[in-house]
Amino acid sequence: MTKPLLDVEDLRVRFHLRTGTVEAVRGVSFQLGRERLGIVGESGSGKSQTGRAILGLTPPPGEVTAKRLAFDGIDLQKASKRTLRTLRGGRISMVMQDPKYSLNPVMTIGEQIIEAYQAHVKAGKAEARDRALAMLEAVKMRDPGRVFSLYPHEVSGGMGQRAMIAMMLVTDPDLLIADEPTSALDVTVSMEVLRILDELVSERGMGLIFISHDLKLVSSFCDRVLVMYAGRVVEELEAKNLREAKHPYTQGLMRCLPTLADDVRPLPTLNRDPAWAL
Amino acid sequence: MLDIQNLQVVYGTGRMRVDAVKNVSFHVEPGAAYGLVGESGSGKSTVLRAICGLAPITSGRVSVHGNAVTTPRGKAFYRTVQMVFQDPYASLHPRHTVDRTLSEPLAIHGEKDAEARILQALKEVGLSPSFRFRYPHQLSGGQRQRIAIARALILRPKVLLLDEPTSALDASVQAEILNLLDDLRRRLGLTYILVSHDLAVVAHLCERLLVMQHGEAVEETTAAALRSGAASNDYTQSLIQASQGFTRVAPLPAQAPAA
Amino acid sequence: MTGAPLPLTSEPSGMRAWLLSPEPHSRWQARLGRFYLGWRSFSRNPLAVVGLGIVILLILVAIFADVIAPYSPVTGGDLRTQRLLPPSETYWLGTDDQARDIFSRIVHGSRVTLFIVVLVALIATPIGLLVGTVSGYLGGWVDTVLMRITDIFLAFPRLILALAFVAALGPGIENAIIAIAITSWPPYARIARAETLMIRNSDFIAAVKLQGASTPRIILGHVVPLCLSSLIVRVTLDMAGIILTAAGLGFLGLGAQPPMPEWGAMVATGRNYLIDQWWVAAMPGIAIFVVSLGFNLLGDGLRDVLDPKAAK
């Protein structure tokens, strides 16, 4: 097996609160190659904190520990602030849930993409501009030139999220972490965004971590799925083998969704076994 | 039970004019569940808000039990029609205990026997009496939504307007709430109007549904037809496809117009 | 329950457990539990506790002024021998030009200060709250009219407007209080209106509307409680300003009238002896300073507890 792109072993995220210490992520381990990995879980399962911890974006007063947290052989825990800065946004990028909050409202979309590019690549103005326009085209903007000079509030949610993806991919990262990238979007728009994301990821041979609460979506989009519950990975499986999930939590998650295909009534609900959280 | 004729909702005038709902009509029988499906901006929620008076009726007719509604709605209307909101984190007063939230409608309508009614309402939505004096921040999302349902039911209405009642909840909690709603409808003989972007949820709860896009009714169909994949309309078809999850090899269908 | 992260601390016991119980058994337990949580985060801020201490001390001193003060605050001693004495064992903070014990006067002056503070709070807060919530909730022309009135009051500097009122009503402590109250409600109305605008479109207000609640019921029962906390914070922070305005009016001879032991008026008399008998002006000045500081610290602490948005 080739050297993994990302190697995470025993990742823990703790929050020291006044009411006591809360462990949001409790010993997560996985390796990621140039593939699409899905992390699925319900709210409070620690899936988002896992993604943030990899990028070093754990909000204070959070504390991250891990036996190993290495990106392409670089130890992220020991790396200097400088190294981390060049990695972040350069070789590792992150797409957040809502473009409304992750784009700067007082800069045009084009300026933001140029800024993201120039922060990591030494490039002249004209070159950066060409790059940004090419990137907007790559995310299937109908009129890249026009979108380039628009402000974030002037575009729809789907376009905003595509602009966000353009901004995150302009530096040609090796790893993209997408945290619920389409939850704020309508279904038809989100399918379009996913299709674009899928194309770019496979074209450029990136690694992708796709974090979502939607088991159906993740399993249809990713190669491999980690199912998280109460801060732990309860099951890891190939997306195509989802039907053969062993863990009762994964099975329950799959069954409790109403489907168009068959009419189950009442819907099976999850009986949470306290042992799952141990 | 509920009849909507040529409903039109317009906000603003001149250049700021927004036609939120254009000429929508439908009819719901007593005891039936009717779904309104569409994406954001389709006007589905606005229809619901126009029925209960939170949005203006620009033209058209909304009648309950054969009587056209008046603006402002009277107390009798609110005893017949109640609403459950999308976000259980926003629909409960943050400084009021469950007890206060549930006793408020009883106090407004001068109902007696509040004590017993509150305990009964909690029981109906599957919560134990120990929840009575909790504040919303001491409840999970699913528990909050149960309280919101209990609040809507405490006046014994006939019609329940459900505005995306499960979209803010986790999948497993969604199943519990859907089961509860299904069960309550049967037990109390309620009429539902459910607004959702999720076809599967609408098909699960409703018999008939209306697909909406850009404020207009696109197609009225039945859950059974939806399940068998018989949709005459392209837009409905694309919604059905999207609800199946991501399909990698699919050729690009007609793209939804980006606003 | 969703799969919430597990807390690692052990369960509290006894009284604390009862207060922090996630399943209160009565309205009272729920309310006390909330109060206890607030107190816990308040007491974590030492400066806020100091502020609270100062305010409590002010209240205690005002209540027991007769017991604490060794001399009469109004009638002085022998004008030939006991006038303008420096601080000593007999007169802890010295005596003033009327041979009165400054310590006793300050102790009794606390009553005046507290009287002003409480009355202003009781008059100005409800006016501001009502104007702000009604204006914000109803909107339209009601909002326009009420807010323009507020703007008119806001346009005058506080002390000047108070001066005008006192000039019209005649000098005296009651008129000073009315003047200060009338000039201090507009900012509260502004705050209450801003909060109301945020609250009025929320789902829980829509929900209570759909239950058929009347407008007064919604404003009083649902909007006001949510505006109250940020208003309490603001009023507490304003207390220092109110005390200073009252002292300013007293200093100008328009507030409390002699021989009433009002701190501002005391500073005013001390002005004549500022160089040689500094304590006459300095002692009441220090009292004003300490009490103002106390209210400010208390307000800061309350803000952290009641209004987490405003805290850094």
PDB file of N, CA and C in Angstrom, chain A residues 103-189:
ATOM      1  N   LEU A 103     -18.109  33.356   3.116  1.00  0.00           N
ATOM      2  CA  LEU A 103     -17.536  34.294   2.161  1.00  0.00           C
ATOM      3  C   LEU A 103     -17.528  35.684   2.786  1.00  0.00           C
ATOM      4  N   ASN A 104     -16.497  36.462   2.457  1.00  0.00           N
ATOM      5  CA  ASN A 104     -16.393  37.811   2.984  1.00  0.00           C
ATOM      6  C   ASN A 104     -17.411  38.717   2.272  1.00  0.00           C
ATOM      7  N   PRO A 105     -18.325  39.331   3.030  1.00  0.00           N
ATOM      8  CA  PRO A 105     -19.408  40.067   2.372  1.00  0.00           C
ATOM      9  C   PRO A 105     -18.966  41.351   1.676  1.00  0.00           C
ATOM     10  N   VAL A 106     -17.803  41.904   2.016  1.00  0.00           N
ATOM     11  CA  VAL A 106     -17.436  43.194   1.423  1.00  0.00           C
ATOM     12  C   VAL A 106     -16.385  43.061   0.319  1.00  0.00           C
ATOM     13  N   MET A 107     -16.105  41.830  -0.131  1.00  0.00           N
ATOM     14  CA  MET A 107     -15.171  41.642  -1.246  1.00  0.00           C
ATOM     15  C   MET A 107     -15.900  40.900  -2.360  1.00  0.00           C
ATOM     16  N   THR A 108     -15.576  41.224  -3.602  1.00  0.00           N
ATOM     17  CA  THR A 108     -16.219  40.482  -4.675  1.00  0.00           C
ATOM     18  C   THR A 108     -15.676  39.052  -4.675  1.00  0.00           C
ATOM     19  N   ILE A 109     -16.435  38.180  -5.304  1.00  0.00           N
ATOM     20  CA  ILE A 109     -16.050  36.771  -5.344  1.00  0.00           C
ATOM     21  C   ILE A 109     -14.695  36.611  -6.024  1.00  0.00           C
ATOM     22  N   GLY A 110     -14.500  37.355  -7.124  1.00  0.00           N
ATOM     23  CA  GLY A 110     -13.229  37.280  -7.839  1.00  0.00           C
ATOM     24  C   GLY A 110     -12.054  37.672  -6.959  1.00  0.00           C
ATOM     25  N   GLU A 111     -12.194  38.779  -6.243  1.00  0.00           N
ATOM     26  CA  GLU A 111     -11.118  39.247  -5.362  1.00  0.00           C
ATOM     27  C   GLU A 111     -10.771  38.193  -4.321  1.00  0.00           C
ATOM     28  N   GLN A 112     -11.806  37.545  -3.816  1.00  0.00           N
ATOM     29  CA  GLN A 112     -11.559  36.547  -2.774  1.00  0.00           C
ATOM     30  C   GLN A 112     -10.807  35.346  -3.321  1.00  0.00           C
ATOM     31  N   ILE A 113     -11.148  34.951  -4.536  1.00  0.00           N
ATOM     32  CA  ILE A 113     -10.435  33.807  -5.122  1.00  0.00           C
ATOM     33  C   ILE A 113      -8.989  34.197  -5.399  1.00  0.00           C
ATOM     34  N   ILE A 114      -8.786  35.410  -5.915  1.00  0.00           N
ATOM     35  CA  ILE A 114      -7.422  35.875  -6.173  1.00  0.00           C
ATOM     36  C   ILE A 114      -6.622  35.921  -4.884  1.00  0.00           C
ATOM     37  N   GLU A 115      -7.253  36.421  -3.835  1.00  0.00           N
ATOM     38  CA  GLU A 115      -6.553  36.519  -2.560  1.00  0.00           C
ATOM     39  C   GLU A 115      -6.152  35.139  -2.049  1.00  0.00           C
ATOM     40  N   ALA A 116      -7.102  34.187  -2.166  1.00  0.00           N
ATOM     41  CA  ALA A 116      -6.799  32.830  -1.722  1.00  0.00           C
ATOM     42  C   ALA A 116      -5.630  32.258  -2.515  1.00  0.00           C
ATOM     43  N   TYR A 117      -5.602  32.583  -3.802  1.00  0.00           N
ATOM     44  CA  TYR A 117      -4.548  32.049  -4.665  1.00  0.00           C
ATOM     45  C   TYR A 117      -3.211  32.683  -4.322  1.00  0.00           C
ATOM     46  N   GLN A 118      -3.202  34.015  -4.212  1.00  0.00           N
ATOM     47  CA  GLN A 118      -1.936  34.709  -3.989  1.00  0.00           C
ATOM     48  C   GLN A 118      -1.368  34.474  -2.594  1.00  0.00           C
ATOM     49  N   ALA A 119      -2.230  34.056  -1.674  1.00  0.00           N
ATOM     50  CA  ALA A 119      -1.732  33.775  -0.334  1.00  0.00           C
ATOM     51  C   ALA A 119      -0.813  32.564  -0.343  1.00  0.00           C
ATOM     52  N   HIS A 120      -0.945  31.723  -1.351  1.00  0.00           N
ATOM     53  CA  HIS A 120      -0.172  30.484  -1.360  1.00  0.00           C
ATOM     54  C   HIS A 120       0.743  30.332  -2.560  1.00  0.00           C
ATOM     55  N   VAL A 121       0.427  31.020  -3.624  1.00  0.00           N
ATOM     56  CA  VAL A 121       1.243  30.898  -4.832  1.00  0.00           C
ATOM     57  C   VAL A 121       1.744  32.279  -5.217  1.00  0.00           C
ATOM     58  N   LYS A 122       3.027  32.349  -5.520  1.00  0.00           N
ATOM     59  CA  LYS A 122       3.561  33.634  -5.983  1.00  0.00           C
ATOM     60  C   LYS A 122       3.112  33.842  -7.407  1.00  0.00           C
ATOM     61  N   ALA A 123       2.241  34.807  -7.608  1.00  0.00           N
ATOM     62  CA  ALA A 123       1.731  34.995  -8.961  1.00  0.00           C
ATOM     63  C   ALA A 123       1.393  36.453  -9.172  1.00  0.00           C
ATOM     64  N   GLY A 124       1.524  36.873 -10.414  1.00  0.00           N
ATOM     65  CA  GLY A 124       1.190  38.248 -10.763  1.00  0.00           C
ATOM     66  C   GLY A 124      -0.314  38.435 -10.794  1.00  0.00           C
ATOM     67  N   LYS A 125      -0.718  39.691 -10.858  1.00  0.00           N
ATOM     68  CA  LYS A 125      -2.143  40.017 -10.851  1.00  0.00           C
ATOM     69  C   LYS A 125      -2.882  39.348 -12.008  1.00  0.00           C
ATOM     70  N   ALA A 126      -2.302  39.500 -13.215  1.00  0.00           N
ATOM     71  CA  ALA A 126      -2.976  38.988 -14.406  1.00  0.00           C
ATOM     72  C   ALA A 126      -3.110  37.476 -14.331  1.00  0.00           C
ATOM     73  N   GLU A 127      -2.032  36.836 -13.874  1.00  0.00           N
ATOM     74  CA  GLU A 127      -2.060  35.374 -13.813  1.00  0.00           C
ATOM     75  C   GLU A 127      -3.118  34.903 -12.816  1.00  0.00           C
ATOM     76  N   ALA A 128      -3.140  35.563 -11.651  1.00  0.00           N
ATOM     77  CA  ALA A 128      -4.101  35.178 -10.619  1.00  0.00           C
ATOM     78  C   ALA A 128      -5.520  35.363 -11.127  1.00  0.00           C
ATOM     79  N   ARG A 129      -5.718  36.436 -11.884  1.00  0.00           N
ATOM     80  CA  ARG A 129      -7.038  36.718 -12.426  1.00  0.00           C
ATOM     81  C   ARG A 129      -7.464  35.621 -13.408  1.00  0.00           C
ATOM     82  N   ASP A 130      -6.532  35.232 -14.260  1.00  0.00           N
ATOM     83  CA  ASP A 130      -6.835  34.165 -15.213  1.00  0.00           C
ATOM     84  C   ASP A 130      -7.186  32.879 -14.489  1.00  0.00           C
ATOM     85  N   ARG A 131      -6.407  32.612 -13.436  1.00  0.00           N
ATOM     86  CA  ARG A 131      -6.622  31.403 -12.641  1.00  0.00           C
ATOM     87  C   ARG A 131      -8.029  31.408 -12.041  1.00  0.00           C
ATOM     88  N   ALA A 132      -8.387  32.565 -11.450  1.00  0.00           N
ATOM     89  CA  ALA A 132      -9.683  32.677 -10.781  1.00  0.00           C
ATOM     90  C   ALA A 132     -10.812  32.465 -11.788  1.00  0.00           C
ATOM     91  N   LEU A 133     -10.664  33.082 -12.978  1.00  0.00           N
ATOM     92  CA  LEU A 133     -11.703  32.935 -13.991  1.00  0.00           C
ATOM     93  C   LEU A 133     -11.811  31.492 -14.458  1.00  0.00           C
ATOM     94  N   ALA A 134     -10.642  30.852 -14.629  1.00  0.00           N
ATOM     95  CA  ALA A 134     -10.642  29.449 -15.048  1.00  0.00           C
ATOM     96  C   ALA A 134     -11.341  28.593 -14.000  1.00  0.00           C
ATOM     97  N   MET A 135     -11.087  28.934 -12.741  1.00  0.00           N
ATOM     98  CA  MET A 135     -11.669  28.165 -11.637  1.00  0.00           C
ATOM     99  C   MET A 135     -13.191  28.331 -11.601  1.00  0.00           C
ATOM    100  N   LEU A 136     -13.643  29.572 -11.831  1.00  0.00           N
ATOM    101  CA  LEU A 136     -15.092  29.818 -11.853  1.00  0.00           C
ATOM    102  C   LEU A 136     -15.732  29.044 -13.000  1.00  0.00           C
ATOM    103  N   GLU A 137     -14.973  28.923 -14.090  1.00  0.00           N
ATOM    104  CA  GLU A 137     -15.492  28.148 -15.211  1.00  0.00           C
ATOM    105  C   GLU A 137     -15.558  26.670 -14.839  1.00  0.00           C
ATOM    106  N   ALA A 138     -14.529  26.237 -14.118  1.00  0.00           N
ATOM    107  CA  ALA A 138     -14.475  24.828 -13.732  1.00  0.00           C
ATOM    108  C   ALA A 138     -15.642  24.443 -12.840  1.00  0.00           C
ATOM    109  N   VAL A 139     -16.160  25.399 -12.041  1.00  0.00           N
ATOM    110  CA  VAL A 139     -17.315  25.062 -11.212  1.00  0.00           C
ATOM    111  C   VAL A 139     -18.623  25.363 -11.940  1.00  0.00           C
ATOM    112  N   LYS A 140     -18.535  25.468 -13.280  1.00  0.00           N
ATOM    113  CA  LYS A 140     -19.706  25.567 -14.143  1.00  0.00           C
ATOM    114  C   LYS A 140     -20.531  26.819 -13.907  1.00  0.00           C
ATOM    115  N   MET A 141     -19.841  27.931 -13.635  1.00  0.00           N
ATOM    116  CA  MET A 141     -20.564  29.190 -13.599  1.00  0.00           C
ATOM    117  C   MET A 141     -20.872  29.552 -15.036  1.00  0.00           C
ATOM    118  N   ARG A 142     -22.094  29.983 -15.285  1.00  0.00           N
ATOM    119  CA  ARG A 142     -22.466  30.230 -16.666  1.00  0.00           C
ATOM    120  C   ARG A 142     -21.701  31.415 -17.250  1.00  0.00           C
ATOM    121  N   ASP A 143     -21.503  32.439 -16.453  1.00  0.00           N
ATOM    122  CA  ASP A 143     -20.844  33.634 -16.949  1.00  0.00           C
ATOM    123  C   ASP A 143     -19.751  34.036 -15.954  1.00  0.00           C
ATOM    124  N   PRO A 144     -18.580  33.376 -16.053  1.00  0.00           N
ATOM    125  CA  PRO A 144     -17.533  33.582 -15.031  1.00  0.00           C
ATOM    126  C   PRO A 144     -17.149  35.051 -14.876  1.00  0.00           C
ATOM    127  N   GLY A 145     -17.093  35.766 -15.995  1.00  0.00           N
ATOM    128  CA  GLY A 145     -16.685  37.160 -15.934  1.00  0.00           C
ATOM    129  C   GLY A 145     -17.612  37.994 -15.072  1.00  0.00           C
ATOM    130  N   ARG A 146     -18.907  37.691 -15.149  1.00  0.00           N
ATOM    131  CA  ARG A 146     -19.882  38.463 -14.390  1.00  0.00           C
ATOM    132  C   ARG A 146     -19.818  38.068 -12.905  1.00  0.00           C
ATOM    133  N   VAL A 147     -19.772  36.755 -12.657  1.00  0.00           N
ATOM    134  CA  VAL A 147     -19.734  36.273 -11.286  1.00  0.00           C
ATOM    135  C   VAL A 147     -18.488  36.798 -10.583  1.00  0.00           C
ATOM    136  N   PHE A 148     -17.404  36.921 -11.344  1.00  0.00           N
ATOM    137  CA  PHE A 148     -16.137  37.404 -10.807  1.00  0.00           C
ATOM    138  C   PHE A 148     -16.312  38.729 -10.062  1.00  0.00           C
ATOM    139  N   SER A 149     -17.132  39.606 -10.626  1.00  0.00           N
ATOM    140  CA  SER A 149     -17.252  40.936 -10.018  1.00  0.00           C
ATOM    141  C   SER A 149     -18.506  41.093  -9.162  1.00  0.00           C
ATOM    142  N   LEU A 150     -19.151  39.977  -8.816  1.00  0.00           N
ATOM    143  CA  LEU A 150     -20.324  40.064  -7.942  1.00  0.00           C
ATOM    144  C   LEU A 150     -19.913  39.936  -6.481  1.00  0.00           C
ATOM    145  N   TYR A 151     -20.742  40.522  -5.606  1.00  0.00           N
ATOM    146  CA  TYR A 151     -20.540  40.341  -4.169  1.00  0.00           C
ATOM    147  C   TYR A 151     -21.335  39.123  -3.710  1.00  0.00           C
ATOM    148  N   PRO A 152     -20.893  38.486  -2.630  1.00  0.00           N
ATOM    149  CA  PRO A 152     -21.557  37.246  -2.197  1.00  0.00           C
ATOM    150  C   PRO A 152     -23.067  37.378  -2.037  1.00  0.00           C
ATOM    151  N   HIS A 153     -23.571  38.558  -1.583  1.00  0.00           N
ATOM    152  CA  HIS A 153     -25.020  38.644  -1.366  1.00  0.00           C
ATOM    153  C   HIS A 153     -25.786  38.724  -2.683  1.00  0.00           C
ATOM    154  N   GLU A 154     -25.058  38.916  -3.778  1.00  0.00           N
ATOM    155  CA  GLU A 154     -25.737  39.031  -5.072  1.00  0.00           C
ATOM    156  C   GLU A 154     -25.923  37.691  -5.773  1.00  0.00           C
ATOM    157  N   VAL A 155     -25.410  36.620  -5.177  1.00  0.00           N
ATOM    158  CA  VAL A 155     -25.552  35.319  -5.834  1.00  0.00           C
ATOM    159  C   VAL A 155     -26.424  34.397  -4.987  1.00  0.00           C
ATOM    160  N   SER A 156     -26.989  33.383  -5.618  1.00  0.00           N
ATOM    161  CA  SER A 156     -27.833  32.436  -4.899  1.00  0.00           C
ATOM    162  C   SER A 156     -26.970  31.488  -4.071  1.00  0.00           C
ATOM    163  N   GLY A 157     -27.635  30.702  -3.225  1.00  0.00           N
ATOM    164  CA  GLY A 157     -26.916  29.786  -2.354  1.00  0.00           C
ATOM    165  C   GLY A 157     -26.063  28.796  -3.132  1.00  0.00           C
ATOM    166  N   GLY A 158     -26.629  28.256  -4.192  1.00  0.00           N
ATOM    167  CA  GLY A 158     -25.903  27.270  -4.986  1.00  0.00           C
ATOM    168  C   GLY A 158     -24.679  27.887  -5.643  1.00  0.00           C
ATOM    169  N   MET A 159     -24.843  29.112  -6.177  1.00  0.00           N
ATOM    170  CA  MET A 159     -23.710  29.778  -6.805  1.00  0.00           C
ATOM    171  C   MET A 159     -22.658  30.129  -5.761  1.00  0.00           C
ATOM    172  N   GLY A 160     -23.114  30.563  -4.587  1.00  0.00           N
ATOM    173  CA  GLY A 160     -22.192  30.897  -3.505  1.00  0.00           C
ATOM    174  C   GLY A 160     -21.357  29.689  -3.122  1.00  0.00           C
ATOM    175  N   GLN A 161     -22.014  28.546  -3.014  1.00  0.00           N
ATOM    176  CA  GLN A 161     -21.279  27.353  -2.619  1.00  0.00           C
ATOM    177  C   GLN A 161     -20.312  26.934  -3.719  1.00  0.00           C
ATOM    178  N   ARG A 162     -20.691  27.146  -4.976  1.00  0.00           N
ATOM    179  CA  ARG A 162     -19.769  26.821  -6.062  1.00  0.00           C
ATOM    180  C   ARG A 162     -18.579  27.783  -6.046  1.00  0.00           C
ATOM    181  N   ALA A 163     -18.857  29.049  -5.747  1.00  0.00           N
ATOM    182  CA  ALA A 163     -17.771  30.023  -5.641  1.00  0.00           C
ATOM    183  C   ALA A 163     -16.813  29.630  -4.526  1.00  0.00           C
ATOM    184  N   MET A 164     -17.412  29.151  -3.425  1.00  0.00           N
ATOM    185  CA  MET A 164     -16.613  28.706  -2.281  1.00  0.00           C
ATOM    186  C   MET A 164     -15.704  27.547  -2.703  1.00  0.00           C
ATOM    187  N   ILE A 165     -16.268  26.614  -3.458  1.00  0.00           N
ATOM    188  CA  ILE A 165     -15.477  25.467  -3.918  1.00  0.00           C
ATOM    189  C   ILE A 165     -14.365  25.952  -4.849  1.00  0.00           C
ATOM    190  N   ALA A 166     -14.709  26.905  -5.718  1.00  0.00           N
ATOM    191  CA  ALA A 166     -13.689  27.453  -6.620  1.00  0.00           C
ATOM    192  C   ALA A 166     -12.536  28.050  -5.811  1.00  0.00           C
ATOM    193  N   MET A 167     -12.902  28.777  -4.753  1.00  0.00           N
ATOM    194  CA  MET A 167     -11.895  29.434  -3.929  1.00  0.00           C
ATOM    195  C   MET A 167     -11.017  28.416  -3.215  1.00  0.00           C
ATOM    196  N   MET A 168     -11.631  27.329  -2.795  1.00  0.00           N
ATOM    197  CA  MET A 168     -10.899  26.334  -2.026  1.00  0.00           C
ATOM    198  C   MET A 168     -10.031  25.460  -2.930  1.00  0.00           C
ATOM    199  N   LEU A 169     -10.426  25.341  -4.196  1.00  0.00           N
ATOM    200  CA  LEU A 169      -9.664  24.450  -5.070  1.00  0.00           C
ATOM    201  C   LEU A 169      -8.658  25.194  -5.939  1.00  0.00           C
ATOM    202  N   VAL A 170      -8.634  26.523  -5.846  1.00  0.00           N
ATOM    203  CA  VAL A 170      -7.782  27.291  -6.749  1.00  0.00           C
ATOM    204  C   VAL A 170      -6.297  27.011  -6.503  1.00  0.00           C
ATOM    205  N   THR A 171      -5.952  26.601  -5.285  1.00  0.00           N
ATOM    206  CA  THR A 171      -4.550  26.336  -4.984  1.00  0.00           C
ATOM    207  C   THR A 171      -4.176  24.891  -5.270  1.00  0.00           C
ATOM    208  N   ASP A 172      -5.094  24.158  -5.879  1.00  0.00           N
ATOM    209  CA  ASP A 172      -4.832  22.748  -6.176  1.00  0.00           C
ATOM    210  C   ASP A 172      -4.471  21.939  -4.943  1.00  0.00           C
ATOM    211  N   PRO A 173      -5.349  21.901  -3.956  1.00  0.00           N
ATOM    212  CA  PRO A 173      -5.004  21.190  -2.723  1.00  0.00           C
ATOM    213  C   PRO A 173      -4.947  19.682  -2.943  1.00  0.00           C
ATOM    214  N   ASP A 174      -4.268  19.006  -2.017  1.00  0.00           N
ATOM    215  CA  ASP A 174      -4.230  17.544  -2.095  1.00  0.00           C
ATOM    216  C   ASP A 174      -5.382  16.934  -1.317  1.00  0.00           C
ATOM    217  N   LEU A 175      -5.881  17.728  -0.348  1.00  0.00           N
ATOM    218  CA  LEU A 175      -6.945  17.196   0.506  1.00  0.00           C
ATOM    219  C   LEU A 175      -8.019  18.254   0.667  1.00  0.00           C
ATOM    220  N   LEU A 176      -9.252  17.857   0.461  1.00  0.00           N
ATOM    221  CA  LEU A 176     -10.374  18.773   0.660  1.00  0.00           C
ATOM    222  C   LEU A 176     -11.275  18.197   1.746  1.00  0.00           C
ATOM    223  N   ILE A 177     -11.565  19.040   2.736  1.00  0.00           N
ATOM    224  CA  ILE A 177     -12.502  18.624   3.776  1.00  0.00           C
ATOM    225  C   ILE A 177     -13.794  19.385   3.548  1.00  0.00           C
ATOM    226  N   ALA A 178     -14.866  18.672   3.297  1.00  0.00           N
ATOM    227  CA  ALA A 178     -16.148  19.327   3.028  1.00  0.00           C
ATOM    228  C   ALA A 178     -17.104  18.999   4.164  1.00  0.00           C
ATOM    229  N   ASP A 179     -17.474  20.023   4.929  1.00  0.00           N
ATOM    230  CA  ASP A 179     -18.342  19.814   6.091  1.00  0.00           C
ATOM    231  C   ASP A 179     -19.767  20.198   5.719  1.00  0.00           C
ATOM    232  N   GLU A 180     -20.604  19.232   5.512  1.00  0.00           N
ATOM    233  CA  GLU A 180     -21.992  19.452   5.112  1.00  0.00           C
ATOM    234  C   GLU A 180     -22.071  20.474   3.970  1.00  0.00           C
ATOM    235  N   PRO A 181     -21.361  20.237   2.856  1.00  0.00           N
ATOM    236  CA  PRO A 181     -21.272  21.296   1.848  1.00  0.00           C
ATOM    237  C   PRO A 181     -22.588  21.611   1.166  1.00  0.00           C
ATOM    238  N   THR A 182     -23.571  20.719   1.257  1.00  0.00           N
ATOM    239  CA  THR A 182     -24.808  20.971   0.506  1.00  0.00           C
ATOM    240  C   THR A 182     -26.041  21.012   1.392  1.00  0.00           C
ATOM    241  N   SER A 183     -25.867  20.992   2.721  1.00  0.00           N
ATOM    242  CA  SER A 183     -27.057  20.932   3.577  1.00  0.00           C
ATOM    243  C   SER A 183     -27.895  22.191   3.499  1.00  0.00           C
ATOM    244  N   ALA A 184     -27.262  23.320   3.151  1.00  0.00           N
ATOM    245  CA  ALA A 184     -28.022  24.570   3.111  1.00  0.00           C
ATOM    246  C   ALA A 184     -28.663  24.777   1.743  1.00  0.00           C
ATOM    247  N   LEU A 185     -28.467  23.831   0.848  1.00  0.00           N
ATOM    248  CA  LEU A 185     -28.938  24.035  -0.524  1.00  0.00           C
ATOM    249  C   LEU A 185     -30.149  23.157  -0.835  1.00  0.00           C
ATOM    250  N   ASP A 186     -30.883  23.559  -1.851  1.00  0.00           N
ATOM    251  CA  ASP A 186     -32.008  22.751  -2.317  1.00  0.00           C
ATOM    252  C   ASP A 186     -31.500  21.469  -2.955  1.00  0.00           C
ATOM    253  N   VAL A 187     -32.340  20.445  -2.986  1.00  0.00           N
ATOM    254  CA  VAL A 187     -31.878  19.138  -3.486  1.00  0.00           C
ATOM    255  C   VAL A 187     -31.332  19.204  -4.904  1.00  0.00           C
ATOM    256  N   THR A 188     -32.091  19.822  -5.815  1.00  0.00           N
ATOM    257  CA  THR A 188     -31.616  19.803  -7.200  1.00  0.00           C
ATOM    258  C   THR A 188     -30.312  20.583  -7.331  1.00  0.00           C
ATOM    259  N   VAL A 189     -30.203  21.705  -6.608  1.00  0.00           N
ATOM    260  CA  VAL A 189     -28.972  22.489  -6.654  1.00  0.00           C
ATOM    261  C   VAL A 189     -27.828  21.716  -6.020  1.00  0.00           C
TER     262      VAL A 189
END
